[in-house]
PDB file of C-alpha atoms in Angstrom:
ATOM      1  CA  UNK A   1      56.395   8.816   8.183  1.00 65.00           C
ATOM      2  CA  UNK A   2      59.976   8.605   8.199  1.00 69.00           C
ATOM      3  CA  UNK A   3      60.504  11.614   6.740  1.00 76.00           C
ATOM      4  CA  UNK A   4      57.690  13.230   9.948  1.00 72.00           C
ATOM      5  CA  UNK A   5      60.456  11.535  11.960  1.00 70.00           C
ATOM      6  CA  UNK A   6      63.624  13.083  11.140  1.00 74.00           C
ATOM      7  CA  UNK A   7      61.421  16.334  11.206  1.00 76.00           C
ATOM      8  CA  UNK A   8      60.769  16.221  14.728  1.00 71.00           C
ATOM      9  CA  UNK A   9      64.718  14.573  15.431  1.00 72.00           C
ATOM     10  CA  UNK A  10      66.180  16.866  14.222  1.00 80.00           C
ATOM     11  CA  UNK A  11      63.823  19.138  16.942  1.00 80.00           C
ATOM     12  CA  UNK A  12      65.207  17.705  18.699  1.00 73.00           C
ATOM     13  CA  UNK A  13      60.789  16.165  20.171  1.00 73.00           C
ATOM     14  CA  UNK A  14      60.954  13.531  22.070  1.00 75.00           C
ATOM     15  CA  UNK A  15      58.457  11.005  20.200  1.00 74.00           C
ATOM     16  CA  UNK A  16      55.965  10.275  21.358  1.00 80.00           C
ATOM     17  CA  UNK A  17      54.422   6.086  21.272  1.00 83.00           C
ATOM     18  CA  UNK A  18      51.504   7.347  19.548  1.00 85.00           C
ATOM     19  CA  UNK A  19      54.456   8.505  17.225  1.00 82.00           C
ATOM     20  CA  UNK A  20      55.553   5.166  17.348  1.00 83.00           C
ATOM     21  CA  UNK A  21      53.089   3.227  16.515  1.00 86.00           C
ATOM     22  CA  UNK A  22      51.835   5.670  13.038  1.00 85.00           C
ATOM     23  CA  UNK A  23      55.354   4.838  11.829  1.00 85.00           C
ATOM     24  CA  UNK A  24      55.223   0.937  12.895  1.00 86.00           C
ATOM     25  CA  UNK A  25      51.809   0.106  11.521  1.00 88.00           C
ATOM     26  CA  UNK A  26      53.015   3.075   8.151  1.00 88.00           C
ATOM     27  CA  UNK A  27      55.649   0.920   7.760  1.00 87.00           C
ATOM     28  CA  UNK A  28      54.867  -2.967   8.691  1.00 88.00           C
ATOM     29  CA  UNK A  29      51.473  -1.794   5.722  1.00 89.00           C
ATOM     30  CA  UNK A  30      54.263  -0.761   3.196  1.00 88.00           C
ATOM     31  CA  UNK A  31      56.951  -4.007   4.196  1.00 88.00           C
ATOM     32  CA  UNK A  32      52.350  -6.263   3.520  1.00 87.00           C
ATOM     33  CA  UNK A  33      52.075  -4.441   0.937  1.00 87.00           C
ATOM     34  CA  UNK A  34      55.170  -4.591  -1.360  1.00 86.00           C
ATOM     35  CA  UNK A  35      55.052  -8.635   0.348  1.00 84.00           C
ATOM     36  CA  UNK A  36      52.159  -8.999  -2.039  1.00 82.00           C
ATOM     37  CA  UNK A  37      53.023  -7.824  -4.715  1.00 81.00           C
ATOM     38  CA  UNK A  38      56.636 -10.529  -5.173  1.00 78.00           C
ATOM     39  CA  UNK A  39      54.578 -13.369  -3.927  1.00 72.00           C
ATOM     40  CA  UNK A  40      53.371 -13.228  -0.626  1.00 73.00           C
ATOM     41  CA  UNK A  41      52.808 -15.573   2.202  1.00 74.00           C
ATOM     42  CA  UNK A  42      56.148 -18.199   0.255  1.00 72.00           C
ATOM     43  CA  UNK A  43      58.198 -14.130  -0.096  1.00 74.00           C
ATOM     44  CA  UNK A  44      61.380 -15.421   2.188  1.00 76.00           C
ATOM     45  CA  UNK A  45      61.348 -12.424   2.706  1.00 81.00           C
ATOM     46  CA  UNK A  46      57.854 -12.259   5.233  1.00 81.00           C
ATOM     47  CA  UNK A  47      60.116 -12.904   8.006  1.00 80.00           C
ATOM     48  CA  UNK A  48      60.958  -9.005   7.969  1.00 83.00           C
ATOM     49  CA  UNK A  49      57.269  -8.958  10.429  1.00 83.00           C
ATOM     50  CA  UNK A  50      59.909  -9.783  13.372  1.00 82.00           C
ATOM     51  CA  UNK A  51      61.501  -6.407  12.800  1.00 82.00           C
ATOM     52  CA  UNK A  52      58.230  -4.524  13.311  1.00 82.00           C
ATOM     53  CA  UNK A  53      56.592  -7.182  15.588  1.00 82.00           C
ATOM     54  CA  UNK A  54      60.045  -6.997  17.773  1.00 81.00           C
ATOM     55  CA  UNK A  55      59.841  -3.236  18.066  1.00 82.00           C
ATOM     56  CA  UNK A  56      56.345  -2.758  19.324  1.00 83.00           C
ATOM     57  CA  UNK A  57      56.468  -5.407  21.178  1.00 80.00           C
ATOM     58  CA  UNK A  58      59.308  -3.331  23.045  1.00 78.00           C
ATOM     59  CA  UNK A  59      58.264   0.081  22.303  1.00 81.00           C
ATOM     60  CA  UNK A  60      54.752   0.153  22.875  1.00 83.00           C
ATOM     61  CA  UNK A  61      52.582  -0.923  26.262  1.00 81.00           C
ATOM     62  CA  UNK A  62      48.395  -0.846  26.503  1.00 83.00           C
ATOM     63  CA  UNK A  63      46.741  -0.099  23.880  1.00 88.00           C
ATOM     64  CA  UNK A  64      49.102   0.541  21.663  1.00 87.00           C
ATOM     65  CA  UNK A  65      50.517  -2.397  21.789  1.00 83.00           C
ATOM     66  CA  UNK A  66      47.634  -4.552  21.016  1.00 84.00           C
ATOM     67  CA  UNK A  67      46.658  -1.965  18.653  1.00 89.00           C
ATOM     68  CA  UNK A  68      50.085  -2.809  16.767  1.00 86.00           C
ATOM     69  CA  UNK A  69      49.271  -6.605  17.294  1.00 84.00           C
ATOM     70  CA  UNK A  70      46.294  -6.663  15.642  1.00 88.00           C
ATOM     71  CA  UNK A  71      47.636  -4.461  12.874  1.00 88.00           C
ATOM     72  CA  UNK A  72      49.982  -7.198  12.979  1.00 86.00           C
ATOM     73  CA  UNK A  73      47.761 -10.444  12.391  1.00 85.00           C
ATOM     74  CA  UNK A  74      45.872  -7.890   9.571  1.00 87.00           C
ATOM     75  CA  UNK A  75      49.162  -8.157   7.622  1.00 87.00           C
ATOM     76  CA  UNK A  76      49.640 -11.657   8.405  1.00 82.00           C
ATOM     77  CA  UNK A  77      46.716 -13.166   7.571  1.00 82.00           C
ATOM     78  CA  UNK A  78      45.923  -9.810   3.702  1.00 83.00           C
ATOM     79  CA  UNK A  79      49.102 -11.523   3.071  1.00 81.00           C
ATOM     80  CA  UNK A  80      47.589 -15.331   3.621  1.00 77.00           C
ATOM     81  CA  UNK A  81      44.281 -14.946   1.388  1.00 77.00           C
ATOM     82  CA  UNK A  82      46.494 -11.800  -0.668  1.00 75.00           C
ATOM     83  CA  UNK A  83      49.087 -14.890  -1.787  1.00 64.00           C
ATOM     84  CA  UNK A  84      48.579 -15.381  -4.980  1.00 58.00           C
ATOM     85  CA  UNK A  85      47.610 -11.609  -5.749  1.00 50.00           C
ATOM     86  CA  UNK A  86      44.784 -13.220  -7.237  1.00 40.00           C
ATOM     87  CA  UNK A  87      41.001 -13.744  -7.241  1.00 37.00           C
ATOM     88  CA  UNK A  88      41.128 -17.274  -4.366  1.00 41.00           C
ATOM     89  CA  UNK A  89      39.009 -20.143  -6.960  1.00 43.00           C
ATOM     90  CA  UNK A  90      39.728 -23.409  -5.908  1.00 49.00           C
ATOM     91  CA  UNK A  91      40.046 -24.836  -2.381  1.00 50.00           C
ATOM     92  CA  UNK A  92      42.711 -24.190   0.675  1.00 50.00           C
ATOM     93  CA  UNK A  93      44.646 -26.568   1.004  1.00 49.00           C
ATOM     94  CA  UNK A  94      46.496 -27.434   4.120  1.00 48.00           C
ATOM     95  CA  UNK A  95      49.962 -26.733   2.845  1.00 52.00           C
ATOM     96  CA  UNK A  96      48.608 -23.587   1.679  1.00 59.00           C
ATOM     97  CA  UNK A  97      47.937 -23.154   6.184  1.00 63.00           C
ATOM     98  CA  UNK A  98      51.372 -24.798   7.206  1.00 65.00           C
ATOM     99  CA  UNK A  99      53.755 -20.904   6.227  1.00 67.00           C
ATOM    100  CA  UNK A 100      50.247 -18.957   8.369  1.00 67.00           C
ATOM    101  CA  UNK A 101      50.485 -21.044  11.355  1.00 71.00           C
ATOM    102  CA  UNK A 102      53.898 -21.536  11.444  1.00 72.00           C
ATOM    103  CA  UNK A 103      54.869 -17.831  10.832  1.00 73.00           C
ATOM    104  CA  UNK A 104      51.516 -17.298  13.541  1.00 75.00           C
ATOM    105  CA  UNK A 105      53.700 -19.225  15.517  1.00 78.00           C
ATOM    106  CA  UNK A 106      56.678 -17.706  15.257  1.00 77.00           C
ATOM    107  CA  UNK A 107      55.757 -13.931  15.457  1.00 77.00           C
ATOM    108  CA  UNK A 108      53.990 -15.064  18.550  1.00 77.00           C
ATOM    109  CA  UNK A 109      56.244 -16.561  20.194  1.00 79.00           C
ATOM    110  CA  UNK A 110      59.144 -13.961  19.454  1.00 78.00           C
ATOM    111  CA  UNK A 111      55.840 -10.879  20.550  1.00 78.00           C
ATOM    112  CA  UNK A 112      56.156 -12.665  23.746  1.00 77.00           C
ATOM    113  CA  UNK A 113      59.207 -12.396  24.592  1.00 78.00           C
ATOM    114  CA  UNK A 114      59.965 -10.009  23.911  1.00 80.00           C
ATOM    115  CA  UNK A 115      57.499  -7.906  25.700  1.00 79.00           C
ATOM    116  CA  UNK A 116      58.024  -9.566  28.938  1.00 79.00           C
ATOM    117  CA  UNK A 117      61.314  -9.217  28.345  1.00 81.00           C
ATOM    118  CA  UNK A 118      60.654  -5.668  27.571  1.00 81.00           C
ATOM    119  CA  UNK A 119      58.176  -5.049  31.956  1.00 81.00           C
ATOM    120  CA  UNK A 120      61.490  -6.670  33.308  1.00 85.00           C
ATOM    121  CA  UNK A 121      63.720  -4.385  32.272  1.00 84.00           C
ATOM    122  CA  UNK A 122      61.109  -1.431  32.389  1.00 85.00           C
ATOM    123  CA  UNK A 123      60.736  -3.402  36.381  1.00 88.00           C
ATOM    124  CA  UNK A 124      64.729  -3.633  37.099  1.00 89.00           C
ATOM    125  CA  UNK A 125      64.724  -0.277  36.096  1.00 90.00           C
ATOM    126  CA  UNK A 126      62.502   0.656  38.763  1.00 91.00           C
ATOM    127  CA  UNK A 127      64.439  -1.047  41.543  1.00 93.00           C
ATOM    128  CA  UNK A 128      67.485   0.220  40.402  1.00 92.00           C
ATOM    129  CA  UNK A 129      66.034   3.613  40.727  1.00 93.00           C
ATOM    130  CA  UNK A 130      64.676   3.415  44.391  1.00 93.00           C
ATOM    131  CA  UNK A 131      68.180   1.438  45.124  1.00 92.00           C
ATOM    132  CA  UNK A 132      69.998   3.773  44.027  1.00 94.00           C
ATOM    133  CA  UNK A 133      66.992   7.082  45.723  1.00 93.00           C
ATOM    134  CA  UNK A 134      67.855   4.408  49.094  1.00 93.00           C
ATOM    135  CA  UNK A 135      71.571   4.761  48.905  1.00 93.00           C
ATOM    136  CA  UNK A 136      72.028   8.639  48.364  1.00 92.00           C
ATOM    137  CA  UNK A 137      69.313   8.772  51.574  1.00 92.00           C
ATOM    138  CA  UNK A 138      71.651   6.468  53.294  1.00 92.00           C
ATOM    139  CA  UNK A 139      74.843   8.281  52.120  1.00 91.00           C
ATOM    140  CA  UNK A 140      73.858  11.429  53.838  1.00 91.00           C
ATOM    141  CA  UNK A 141      72.503  10.907  56.812  1.00 90.00           C
ATOM    142  CA  UNK A 142      76.211   9.031  57.694  1.00 91.00           C
ATOM    143  CA  UNK A 143      77.530  13.129  56.054  1.00 88.00           C
ATOM    144  CA  UNK A 144      75.323  14.041  58.831  1.00 89.00           C
ATOM    145  CA  UNK A 145      76.658  11.933  61.025  1.00 86.00           C
ATOM    146  CA  UNK A 146      80.307  12.145  60.606  1.00 86.00           C
ATOM    147  CA  UNK A 147      80.115  16.199  60.226  1.00 85.00           C
ATOM    148  CA  UNK A 148      77.412  15.741  64.013  1.00 86.00           C
ATOM    149  CA  UNK A 149      80.538  13.572  65.584  1.00 84.00           C
ATOM    150  CA  UNK A 150      83.280  16.176  64.449  1.00 81.00           C
ATOM    151  CA  UNK A 151      81.158  19.033  65.496  1.00 79.00           C
ATOM    152  CA  UNK A 152      80.307  17.694  69.417  1.00 77.00           C
ATOM    153  CA  UNK A 153      84.085  16.646  68.798  1.00 73.00           C
ATOM    154  CA  UNK A 154      84.364  20.680  68.474  1.00 73.00           C
ATOM    155  CA  UNK A 155      82.476  21.860  71.052  1.00 71.00           C
ATOM    156  CA  UNK A 156      84.154  18.779  73.813  1.00 71.00           C
ATOM    157  CA  UNK A 157      87.728  20.460  72.983  1.00 74.00           C
ATOM    158  CA  UNK A 158      87.867  23.745  74.550  1.00 74.00           C
ATOM    159  CA  UNK A 159      84.735  22.577  77.342  1.00 68.00           C
ATOM    160  CA  UNK A 160      87.556  19.948  77.689  1.00 70.00           C
ATOM    161  CA  UNK A 161      90.241  22.174  77.971  1.00 70.00           C
ATOM    162  CA  UNK A 162      88.858  24.754  80.708  1.00 73.00           C
ATOM    163  CA  UNK A 163      87.390  22.254  82.433  1.00 73.00           C
ATOM    164  CA  UNK A 164      90.925  20.574  82.910  1.00 69.00           C
ATOM    165  CA  UNK A 165      92.835  24.634  84.426  1.00 70.00           C
ATOM    166  CA  UNK A 166      90.606  24.969  86.577  1.00 74.00           C
ATOM    167  CA  UNK A 167      90.932  21.643  88.729  1.00 65.00           C
TER     168      UNK A 167
END
């Protein structure tokens, strides 16, 4: 997937939201597999999933955003279920659930905050665009008014001169 993205960028083709989704999902699944093989949920690098959560919340909208959140939750579940990369034997203690619960809460907070910030930034961009358009229209009207007043002045001056001469 990284090579695919590099080829698209070299062709100066813009990445679609679907391409971003596939890239982020592939990276997250690969990271999850690596984490499973190296200690699961107790691996200190589990927090790298926050990067993917943040990017997903920032770059993906609508159905792809919700689907990505589902992939993220599935990866977290796999990290917990395969935490020892063995068949689960014995009981699951509450202390085993604490890292998973705290990770879910933390990722939920990160996802929500970044998605909200992204939404607010989009609204601000739209408002800024509207204000720039309004400013351009006002500048155009101001220029048109100045041109009209100059035109009236140019017509009025010779007429006043003729009127003075005829009086």
